[in-house]
Amino acid sequence: MPAPHRPVDSRPSLPAMEESVLERWRERDVFRASVTRREGSPPFVFYEGPPTANGRPGSHHVLSRAFKDIFPRYKTMQGFAVERKGGWDCHGLPVEIEVEKQLGITSKDDIERYGIAEFNARCRESVFTFLEEWDRLTERIGFWIDLEDAYRTLDSEYIESVWWALRQIWDKDLLYEGHKVVPYCPRCGTALSSHEVALGYRDVVDQSVYVRFPVVSAVGPISNGDSLLIWTTTPWTLVSNAAVAINPELTYARVEIKGDDGDEIVIVAEALVERVVGEGARILDRFLGSAIEDTKYDPPFSFIAGEEYGDRGHTVLAGDFVTAEDGSGLVHTAVAFGEDDYRLGAQYGLAVINPVKLDGTYDERIGEYAGRFVKDVDEDLVKALRDSGRLWRAQDYEHAYPHCWRCSTPLLYYAKPSWYIATTKIRDQLMAANETVNWHPEHIKHGRFGKWLEGNVDWALSRERYWGTPLPVWRSEAGEVMCIGSFAELEELSGVAVTDPHRPYVDDITFAHPQSGNEMRRVPEVIDVWFDSGAMPFAQYHAPFENQDVFERRFPADFICEALDQTRGWFYSLLAVSTLVQGESSYKNVVCLGLIVDEAGQKMSKTKGNVVAPWEVIDQHGADAFRWYYFTSKQPWDGYRFSVDAVGEGVRQFLLQLWNTYAFYVLYANAGEVVPGPVEQQPADDLDRWIISRLNATTEVVAERLDAYDATFAGRAIAELVDDLSNWYVRRSRRRFWDGDLVAFATLRHCLVTITQLLAPFCPFITDEIYDNLDGSEASVHLCDFPTVGVRDEVLEVEMAIARETVRLGLKARGQAKVKVRQPLGEAVIVAVGKEREAIERMADIVREELNVKALRFVSGADELGSLEIKPNYRSLGPRFGNQMPAVAAAVAALDTAQVGAALREGREIGITIDGQDHTIGSDDLLVAMAPLEGYEVEREGSHAVALDLTLDADLRCEGQAREIVHAVQSARKNAGLAVEDRITLGLAGDGGLLDAARTHEAYVSGETLATAISFDDDQGTVGVVESTTIDGAQLRITITAVAPA
RNA sequence: GGGCGAUUAGCUCAGUUGGUUAGAGCGCGUCUCUGAUAAGGACGAGGUCCCAGGUUCGAAUCCUGGAUCGCCCA
């Protein structure tokens, strides 16, 4: 009869095993089968947040892909149809930057000289540079997703769906062109959206300056010649100072300062006098800001005349945004360079004068500084202010300043025309949609994400770039504007079929306005890539042009998962687009993942050289280990301190433990040619019933936790089960396995197979390998249904826990007494009452064997081993007595322990008197512990204790020696390289006492060591492996000869 | 400056609705067990639960303030 199972190496190469499983998946087309077999079942919808493939995948990508995989696998096993369409984010500045690097060019002029068509062709290629590596990694880590049918944001169909969405937004009058101050990257030549700005803050030291603005036409209680003191951290904006803003409600002070060069008078906010002017200042007058409105002053630079700004140029204006928190309480206003500035300018009709060109340099109006990058001019301007006597003070100012997230150029705030989506008008809907989402962790919902929505600003949609979805807006010189919602519509208007909707081809498509006949040309902008990805729920299916039914079936998503940094990225764009277009959230459950840092807590970066490449981990430990680490080492949202070794720990502690339990089963099943039947529901043996109950308990927990998107506690519950299985069930049941006990085999096999099903979503490789070898009734464990919860015996679970605790106490007592477990002892004396005693009595065989004692003797009180200690149970008494607890504790301490012990044993209640009131307390209200007793080998814990009778008689000593001999022979067998089932003949020689012991227990020795015969002659005539050893100082010579199998 | 989160043993992390002796794994030391297991078990060393106040009979846990770190926003 052939062996029932493939033999299993007890020291496996997990990565090699995984490769063979991958091969089997390919052969059997398991992923596809797992999806198609659920066709027609209720769907569970997952949306893939598309990565950009123009960089190598890192370990953080493995993190998100592991979590993106586990829940769809779980739901599939639960019977849901879980289609998983892959996706790629293809557009955007990162791609352009990469191509610019390849081409060695650095500006938009360069790109246009190079040619937009050719440039975009390069971008298209670049996007998929590392696609092969992405695909290879995706497959290797067992991330099941349909890569062949992945959506790509660059496809014409995808773009058309995006156009459709924009047209919906246009029709709702929520798409507009605004003239706004935007964060602008002068190098990339484009405005950045707020979520892009969020990516690039870094701490920098800038010059901050206090500057005198002399009053030339005073209003209110100030005089000509006084100086308005203003503060700014951007000296380069002073050249286009248009006005000074004050808060009309704030109190200002007119301050006299004695100086070496004479006295002077300055105006600052009263609250800031000390900070700005310092000591020695004399406040001459106090007044509200409104009192000095309209005051005219002399600007710091005269490149641009005051009249150019309009009537209110170079005057003091009221602005409610001004505070006394920093600076001077008087705010320099440069209309083109700040959001508040711009709004103030609009309010007072100031002209927008922007002397800074799109490349970030001054134009010819700024005289000697023309042509220089503005940030580089800061220092020269400060010097000029000092020379002209305008500078009050200059100091370094460290603050976080936004930089371009791709090219690191400091951003400028800059008034530019730009296209917006009026998300502020649907803020309430966005917040309502957010309420329908389950966030993991919970605090994101009303914390980070909720707060972000509360502070929502209009979505700056347009980018003056090349490689992106073109903004489908056409307009005439007369100002007529149309938003095109489909290729068909454009073709109908223009007569030109859209072949490639990208620039520059789409730019060439023009048409006559249907009414006026004016020529309509497309605006030059492309759109924010985040809109692309936010449109994926419908755009991935080319809905509504095709597959509208598919889209509707798969909207919204049940589950999405990305890293925390997507709060303002994809999480926002998905919610915003679907709220704009569909009026609701496009996802129901989100798992947010934290950042990965190295062992030292440092962010991983290429420049620091501390990046752990995913392949390194996979080659060393395998994909299951990688995934297991992410799932169970901690809750995923707080980030990981990650290293290759950290993954290895999980291999040793969990995967190898599971594997070796499996290897153990196969070893003995094959050795005994055992093919167990189905597991019994209620086996007779307590251990069998216990492990099955534990299995069912774990199944319940795992399903409950996975339903709550909590892989961590689900995984840890499985690890506990595997530990119980390996270190208690198998350990306690070994003899039954080598005796060929079919019930034990059936139980262990059932546990292992069920564990593979519970664990399959976590560790898809090792589980499939084990399943395939032990069961294999499906082509893969991933085609199985998730296990259902069977019968539990919670009483038995508790009893086993008590028995294990008792064993622990007994072993501890042995350790204290320095008596080896191999030496049998006569008696263990156990103190336990009530349920504990019942539990230990029921488990007496286990306790006796584990402790290697001949008998257990129970004593029900403390009489022999110590006295009782009674303590109040605060947990139950606290809520009842509240602030009387100190009195209760005192009353309990005053009780007679012997009487209380007797009362509790008989189930009676105890009376106590608190503040003259009588109360009764029961056994649950008291904690009974054993008090220590000097001079006895007793170990106690809580209310039970174990003591050992250490007296050894000749029989016990003899049996101990026999066990020593068995142990020595087993070591020799192992050293000789024998298989566990090999039979031997055994020769023993040496110390007479030892030989006597072996003779006395000959049947035991030969049975344990599989010896067909034992000879006690010295090694004459035997041929075999000889080993010498000493037992308690006595010599023993062992000769082993393998017996040829019959 | 504001928001969110974090801070528990040398390291990585748990810690239930507040309950009086704060746990686990790794690492270290001493023992021990072994017909699966580079495994397991027992014991030991190792903690001002970031700090300071407060609430409470009782705080790692709740509140306030502060420190440090991370992310985000100005």
XYZ file of N, CA, C and O in Angstrom, chain A residues 756-852:
388
model
N -5.970 25.150 7.852
C -5.553 25.660 6.539
C -6.651 26.525 5.939
O -6.375 27.503 5.255
N -7.901 26.162 6.233
C -9.001 26.958 5.672
C -9.143 28.294 6.394
O -9.417 29.320 5.777
N -8.941 28.277 7.715
C -8.995 29.537 8.452
C -7.858 30.459 8.049
O -7.993 31.676 7.998
N -6.731 29.848 7.809
C -5.506 30.612 7.597
C -5.271 30.958 6.125
O -4.426 31.796 5.812
N -6.024 30.334 5.252
C -5.775 30.507 3.818
C -5.748 31.976 3.378
O -4.887 32.365 2.598
N -6.660 32.823 3.876
C -6.582 34.217 3.428
C -5.315 34.925 3.897
O -4.880 35.884 3.277
N -4.735 34.451 4.981
C -3.531 35.090 5.523
C -2.287 34.603 4.790
O -1.498 35.382 4.283
N -2.119 33.298 4.809
C -0.912 32.665 4.271
C -1.342 31.689 3.184
O -1.540 30.497 3.455
N -1.509 32.168 1.966
C -2.139 31.337 0.949
C -1.279 30.173 0.461
O -1.809 29.233 -0.113
N 0.021 30.219 0.729
C 0.893 29.183 0.171
C 0.979 27.962 1.069
O 0.650 26.846 0.661
N 1.424 28.177 2.291
C 1.639 27.037 3.195
C 0.315 26.314 3.420
O 0.269 25.085 3.514
N -0.774 27.080 3.450
C -2.070 26.453 3.685
C -2.459 25.576 2.509
O -3.008 24.492 2.700
N -2.151 26.041 1.313
C -2.536 25.245 0.152
C -1.692 23.978 0.061
O -2.176 22.913 -0.314
N -0.422 24.115 0.426
C 0.456 22.952 0.399
C -0.033 21.888 1.388
O -0.130 20.701 1.062
N -0.361 22.313 2.583
C -0.810 21.359 3.601
C -2.165 20.764 3.204
O -2.380 19.553 3.276
N -3.049 21.645 2.773
C -4.375 21.174 2.374
C -4.264 20.135 1.263
O -4.904 19.082 1.288
N -3.451 20.464 0.292
C -3.348 19.586 -0.876
C -2.833 18.205 -0.489
O -3.258 17.203 -1.044
N -1.954 18.167 0.495
C -1.372 16.873 0.877
C -2.271 16.108 1.850
O -2.273 14.881 1.850
N -3.004 16.821 2.679
C -3.816 16.124 3.684
C -5.231 15.831 3.215
O -5.875 14.914 3.697
N -5.734 16.685 2.330
C -7.129 16.534 1.932
C -7.211 16.513 0.413
O -7.321 15.458 -0.202
N -7.112 17.673 -0.192
C -7.061 17.727 -1.650
C -8.360 17.427 -2.337
O -8.392 17.203 -3.550
N -9.483 17.420 -1.604
C -10.746 17.130 -2.291
C -11.147 18.286 -3.208
O -11.898 18.089 -4.162
N -10.657 19.484 -2.915
C -10.757 20.575 -3.886
C -9.375 20.744 -4.511
O -8.360 20.331 -3.927
N -9.335 21.420 -5.652
C -8.053 21.610 -6.327
C -7.155 22.567 -5.546
O -5.953 22.657 -5.792
N -7.743 23.287 -4.614
C -6.962 24.214 -3.796
C -7.767 24.562 -2.552
O -9.004 24.553 -2.571
N -7.065 24.877 -1.493
C -7.758 25.301 -0.274
C -8.560 26.572 -0.539
O -9.563 26.830 0.123
N -8.124 27.333 -1.557
C -8.794 28.607 -1.837
C -10.128 28.412 -2.554
O -10.828 29.382 -2.824
N -10.440 27.181 -2.877
C -11.753 26.897 -3.455
C -12.713 26.361 -2.394
O -13.881 26.112 -2.670
N -12.202 26.208 -1.166
C -13.052 25.697 -0.088
C -13.963 26.800 0.439
O -13.684 27.981 0.282
N -15.016 26.380 1.122
C -15.809 27.320 1.899
C -15.097 27.594 3.211
O -14.391 26.731 3.732
N -15.316 28.778 3.725
C -14.729 29.091 5.020
C -15.414 28.214 6.075
O -16.622 27.994 6.006
N -14.642 27.712 7.058
C -15.232 26.791 8.035
C -16.384 27.439 8.801
O -16.373 28.637 9.066
N -17.365 26.601 9.143
C -18.458 27.080 9.984
C -18.199 26.634 11.413
O -17.446 25.697 11.655
N -18.819 27.329 12.335
C -18.553 27.087 13.748
C -19.317 25.861 14.220
O -20.530 25.771 14.041
N -18.599 24.900 14.813
C -19.237 23.706 15.361
C -19.450 23.832 16.861
O -19.375 24.918 17.424
N -19.662 22.689 17.474
C -20.027 22.674 18.898
C -18.817 22.998 19.779
O -17.721 22.523 19.532
N -19.067 23.789 20.780
C -18.010 24.072 21.745
C -18.356 23.444 23.087
O -19.519 23.225 23.404
N -17.324 23.151 23.848
C -17.495 22.669 25.209
C -16.682 23.612 26.092
O -15.516 23.371 26.388
N -17.332 24.704 26.469
C -16.582 25.736 27.173
C -16.155 25.285 28.555
O -15.115 25.713 29.053
N -16.955 24.412 29.161
C -16.563 23.884 30.469
C -15.240 23.132 30.336
O -14.310 23.312 31.122
N -15.164 22.310 29.313
C -13.937 21.544 29.094
C -12.754 22.466 28.828
O -11.642 22.220 29.293
N -12.976 23.534 28.066
C -11.877 24.463 27.793
C -11.341 25.057 29.093
O -10.137 25.177 29.288
N -12.266 25.425 29.985
C -11.836 25.989 31.262
C -11.114 24.931 32.092
O -10.070 25.190 32.692
N -11.661 23.740 32.095
C -11.043 22.672 32.891
C -9.626 22.369 32.413
O -8.722 22.142 33.213
N -9.460 22.372 31.097
C -8.121 22.091 30.561
C -7.155 23.201 30.969
O -5.994 22.934 31.286
N -7.641 24.410 30.963
C -6.783 25.520 31.362
C -6.350 25.344 32.813
O -5.196 25.594 33.169
N -7.277 24.897 33.659
C -6.929 24.681 35.069
C -5.906 23.557 35.195
O -4.935 23.660 35.946
N -6.118 22.493 34.416
C -5.175 21.375 34.470
C -3.783 21.827 34.040
O -2.772 21.462 34.656
N -3.736 22.639 33.008
C -2.428 23.105 32.524
C -1.765 23.996 33.569
O -0.549 23.977 33.741
N -2.578 24.774 34.251
C -2.046 25.622 35.305
C -1.484 24.756 36.447
O -0.426 25.041 37.000
N -2.200 23.694 36.747
C -1.749 22.780 37.803
C -0.425 22.132 37.418
O 0.489 22.015 38.237
N -0.316 21.741 36.171
C 0.934 21.159 35.681
C 2.066 22.169 35.818
O 3.173 21.850 36.250
N 1.749 23.413 35.482
C 2.778 24.450 35.577
C 3.281 24.571 37.021
O 4.482 24.654 37.275
N 2.356 24.532 37.952
C 2.744 24.640 39.356
C 3.596 23.453 39.777
O 4.600 23.609 40.476
N 3.198 22.280 39.314
C 3.953 21.075 39.676
C 5.360 21.110 39.104
O 6.336 20.753 39.778
N 5.474 21.555 37.852
C 6.809 21.627 37.233
C 7.663 22.670 37.941
O 8.870 22.513 38.088
N 6.985 23.713 38.384
C 7.713 24.748 39.101
C 8.256 24.164 40.420
O 9.403 24.420 40.791
N 7.412 23.374 41.096
C 7.856 22.748 42.341
C 9.027 21.809 42.089
O 9.993 21.763 42.853
N 8.960 21.067 40.984
C 10.086 20.200 40.624
C 11.351 21.023 40.394
O 12.424 20.663 40.843
N 11.163 22.117 39.698
C 12.320 22.964 39.427
C 12.936 23.477 40.716
O 14.162 23.472 40.877
N 12.089 23.906 41.625
C 12.594 24.410 42.900
C 13.327 23.307 43.663
O 14.338 23.557 44.298
N 12.792 22.083 43.576
C 13.389 20.972 44.316
C 14.558 20.348 43.560
O 15.223 19.450 44.073
N 14.784 20.810 42.349
C 15.850 20.284 41.489
C 15.706 18.774 41.283
O 16.681 18.021 41.394
N 14.503 18.338 41.053
C 14.274 16.935 40.719
C 13.808 16.865 39.275
O 12.804 17.470 38.904
N 14.565 16.119 38.460
C 14.229 16.035 37.043
C 12.858 15.404 36.839
O 12.441 14.547 37.628
N 12.226 15.791 35.756
C 10.906 15.243 35.469
C 11.005 13.745 35.172
O 10.079 12.977 35.405
N 12.160 13.295 34.688
C 12.317 11.872 34.359
C 12.245 10.980 35.593
O 11.949 9.813 35.481
N 12.577 11.585 36.717
C 12.527 10.773 37.943
C 11.087 10.721 38.463
O 10.539 11.730 38.875
N 10.461 9.533 38.425
C 9.085 9.465 38.920
C 9.052 9.746 40.421
O 9.987 9.427 41.137
N 7.976 10.345 40.847
C 7.756 10.610 42.258
C 6.455 9.934 42.671
O 5.598 9.639 41.843
N 6.338 9.719 43.973
C 5.196 8.954 44.456
C 3.889 9.705 44.393
O 2.865 9.178 43.963
N 3.917 10.968 44.766
C 2.635 11.605 44.987
C 2.740 13.117 44.796
O 3.727 13.737 45.192
N 1.750 13.690 44.189
C 1.592 15.141 44.182
C 0.372 15.451 45.026
O -0.673 14.827 44.867
N 0.550 16.370 45.929
C -0.549 16.742 46.807
C -1.130 18.055 46.304
O -0.412 19.050 46.145
N -2.403 18.030 46.022
C -3.001 19.181 45.359
C -4.085 19.773 46.241
O -4.951 19.052 46.749
N -3.976 21.063 46.414
C -5.017 21.762 47.148
C -5.926 22.431 46.148
O -5.476 23.239 45.335
N -7.167 22.069 46.175
C -8.111 22.725 45.282
C -9.504 22.394 45.769
O -9.734 21.322 46.316
N -10.394 23.330 45.555
C -11.768 23.076 45.959
C -12.695 23.350 44.786
O -12.303 23.975 43.804
N -13.892 22.887 44.913
C -14.953 23.238 43.981
C -14.619 22.863 42.550
O -14.157 21.757 42.257
N -14.858 23.815 41.665
C -14.702 23.525 40.239
C -13.262 23.210 39.880
O -13.000 22.391 39.000
N -12.345 23.862 40.551
C -10.942 23.581 40.251
C -10.629 22.121 40.551
O -9.975 21.444 39.774
N -11.101 21.661 41.703
C -10.819 20.278 42.057
C -11.472 19.318 41.057
O -10.861 18.353 40.605
N -12.710 19.619 40.703
C -13.379 18.763 39.718
C -12.591 18.707 38.415
O -12.436 17.650 37.804
N -12.100 19.868 37.999
C -11.356 19.931 36.735
C -10.100 19.080 36.812
O -9.786 18.308 35.903
N -9.379 19.221 37.912
C -8.116 18.491 38.022
C -8.377 16.992 38.145
O -7.660 16.178 37.570
N -9.436 16.643 38.842
C -9.765 15.224 38.951
C -10.075 14.642 37.576
O -9.644 13.550 37.227
N -10.812 15.416 36.800
C -11.165 14.925 35.473
C -9.925 14.770 34.605
O -9.833 13.868 33.776
N -8.981 15.659 34.770
C -7.766 15.655 33.950
C -6.616 14.954 34.681
O -5.452 15.179 34.368
N -6.952 14.126 35.647
C -5.918 13.562 36.517
C -4.834 12.819 35.736
O -3.645 12.938 36.045
N -5.224 12.085 34.716
C -4.218 11.320 33.959
C -3.185 12.247 33.339
O -1.987 11.982 33.365
N -3.690 13.307 32.764
C -2.782 14.256 32.118
C -1.852 14.879 33.147
O -0.632 14.947 32.953
N -2.425 15.314 34.241
C -1.613 15.972 35.266
C -0.565 14.994 35.801
O 0.605 15.342 35.954
N -0.984 13.754 36.054
C -0.059 12.765 36.594
C 1.082 12.495 35.619
O 2.244 12.436 35.990
N 0.753 12.308 34.379
C 1.806 12.012 33.397
C 2.755 13.180 33.204
O 3.963 13.012 33.133
N 2.176 14.376 33.111
C 3.036 15.536 32.887
C 3.971 15.747 34.061
O 5.105 16.178 33.892
N 3.476 15.474 35.249
C 4.306 15.680 36.429
C 5.129 14.450 36.775
O 6.001 14.505 37.644
N 4.857 13.340 36.067
C 5.532 12.075 36.327
C 5.445 11.695 37.795
O 6.450 11.510 38.473
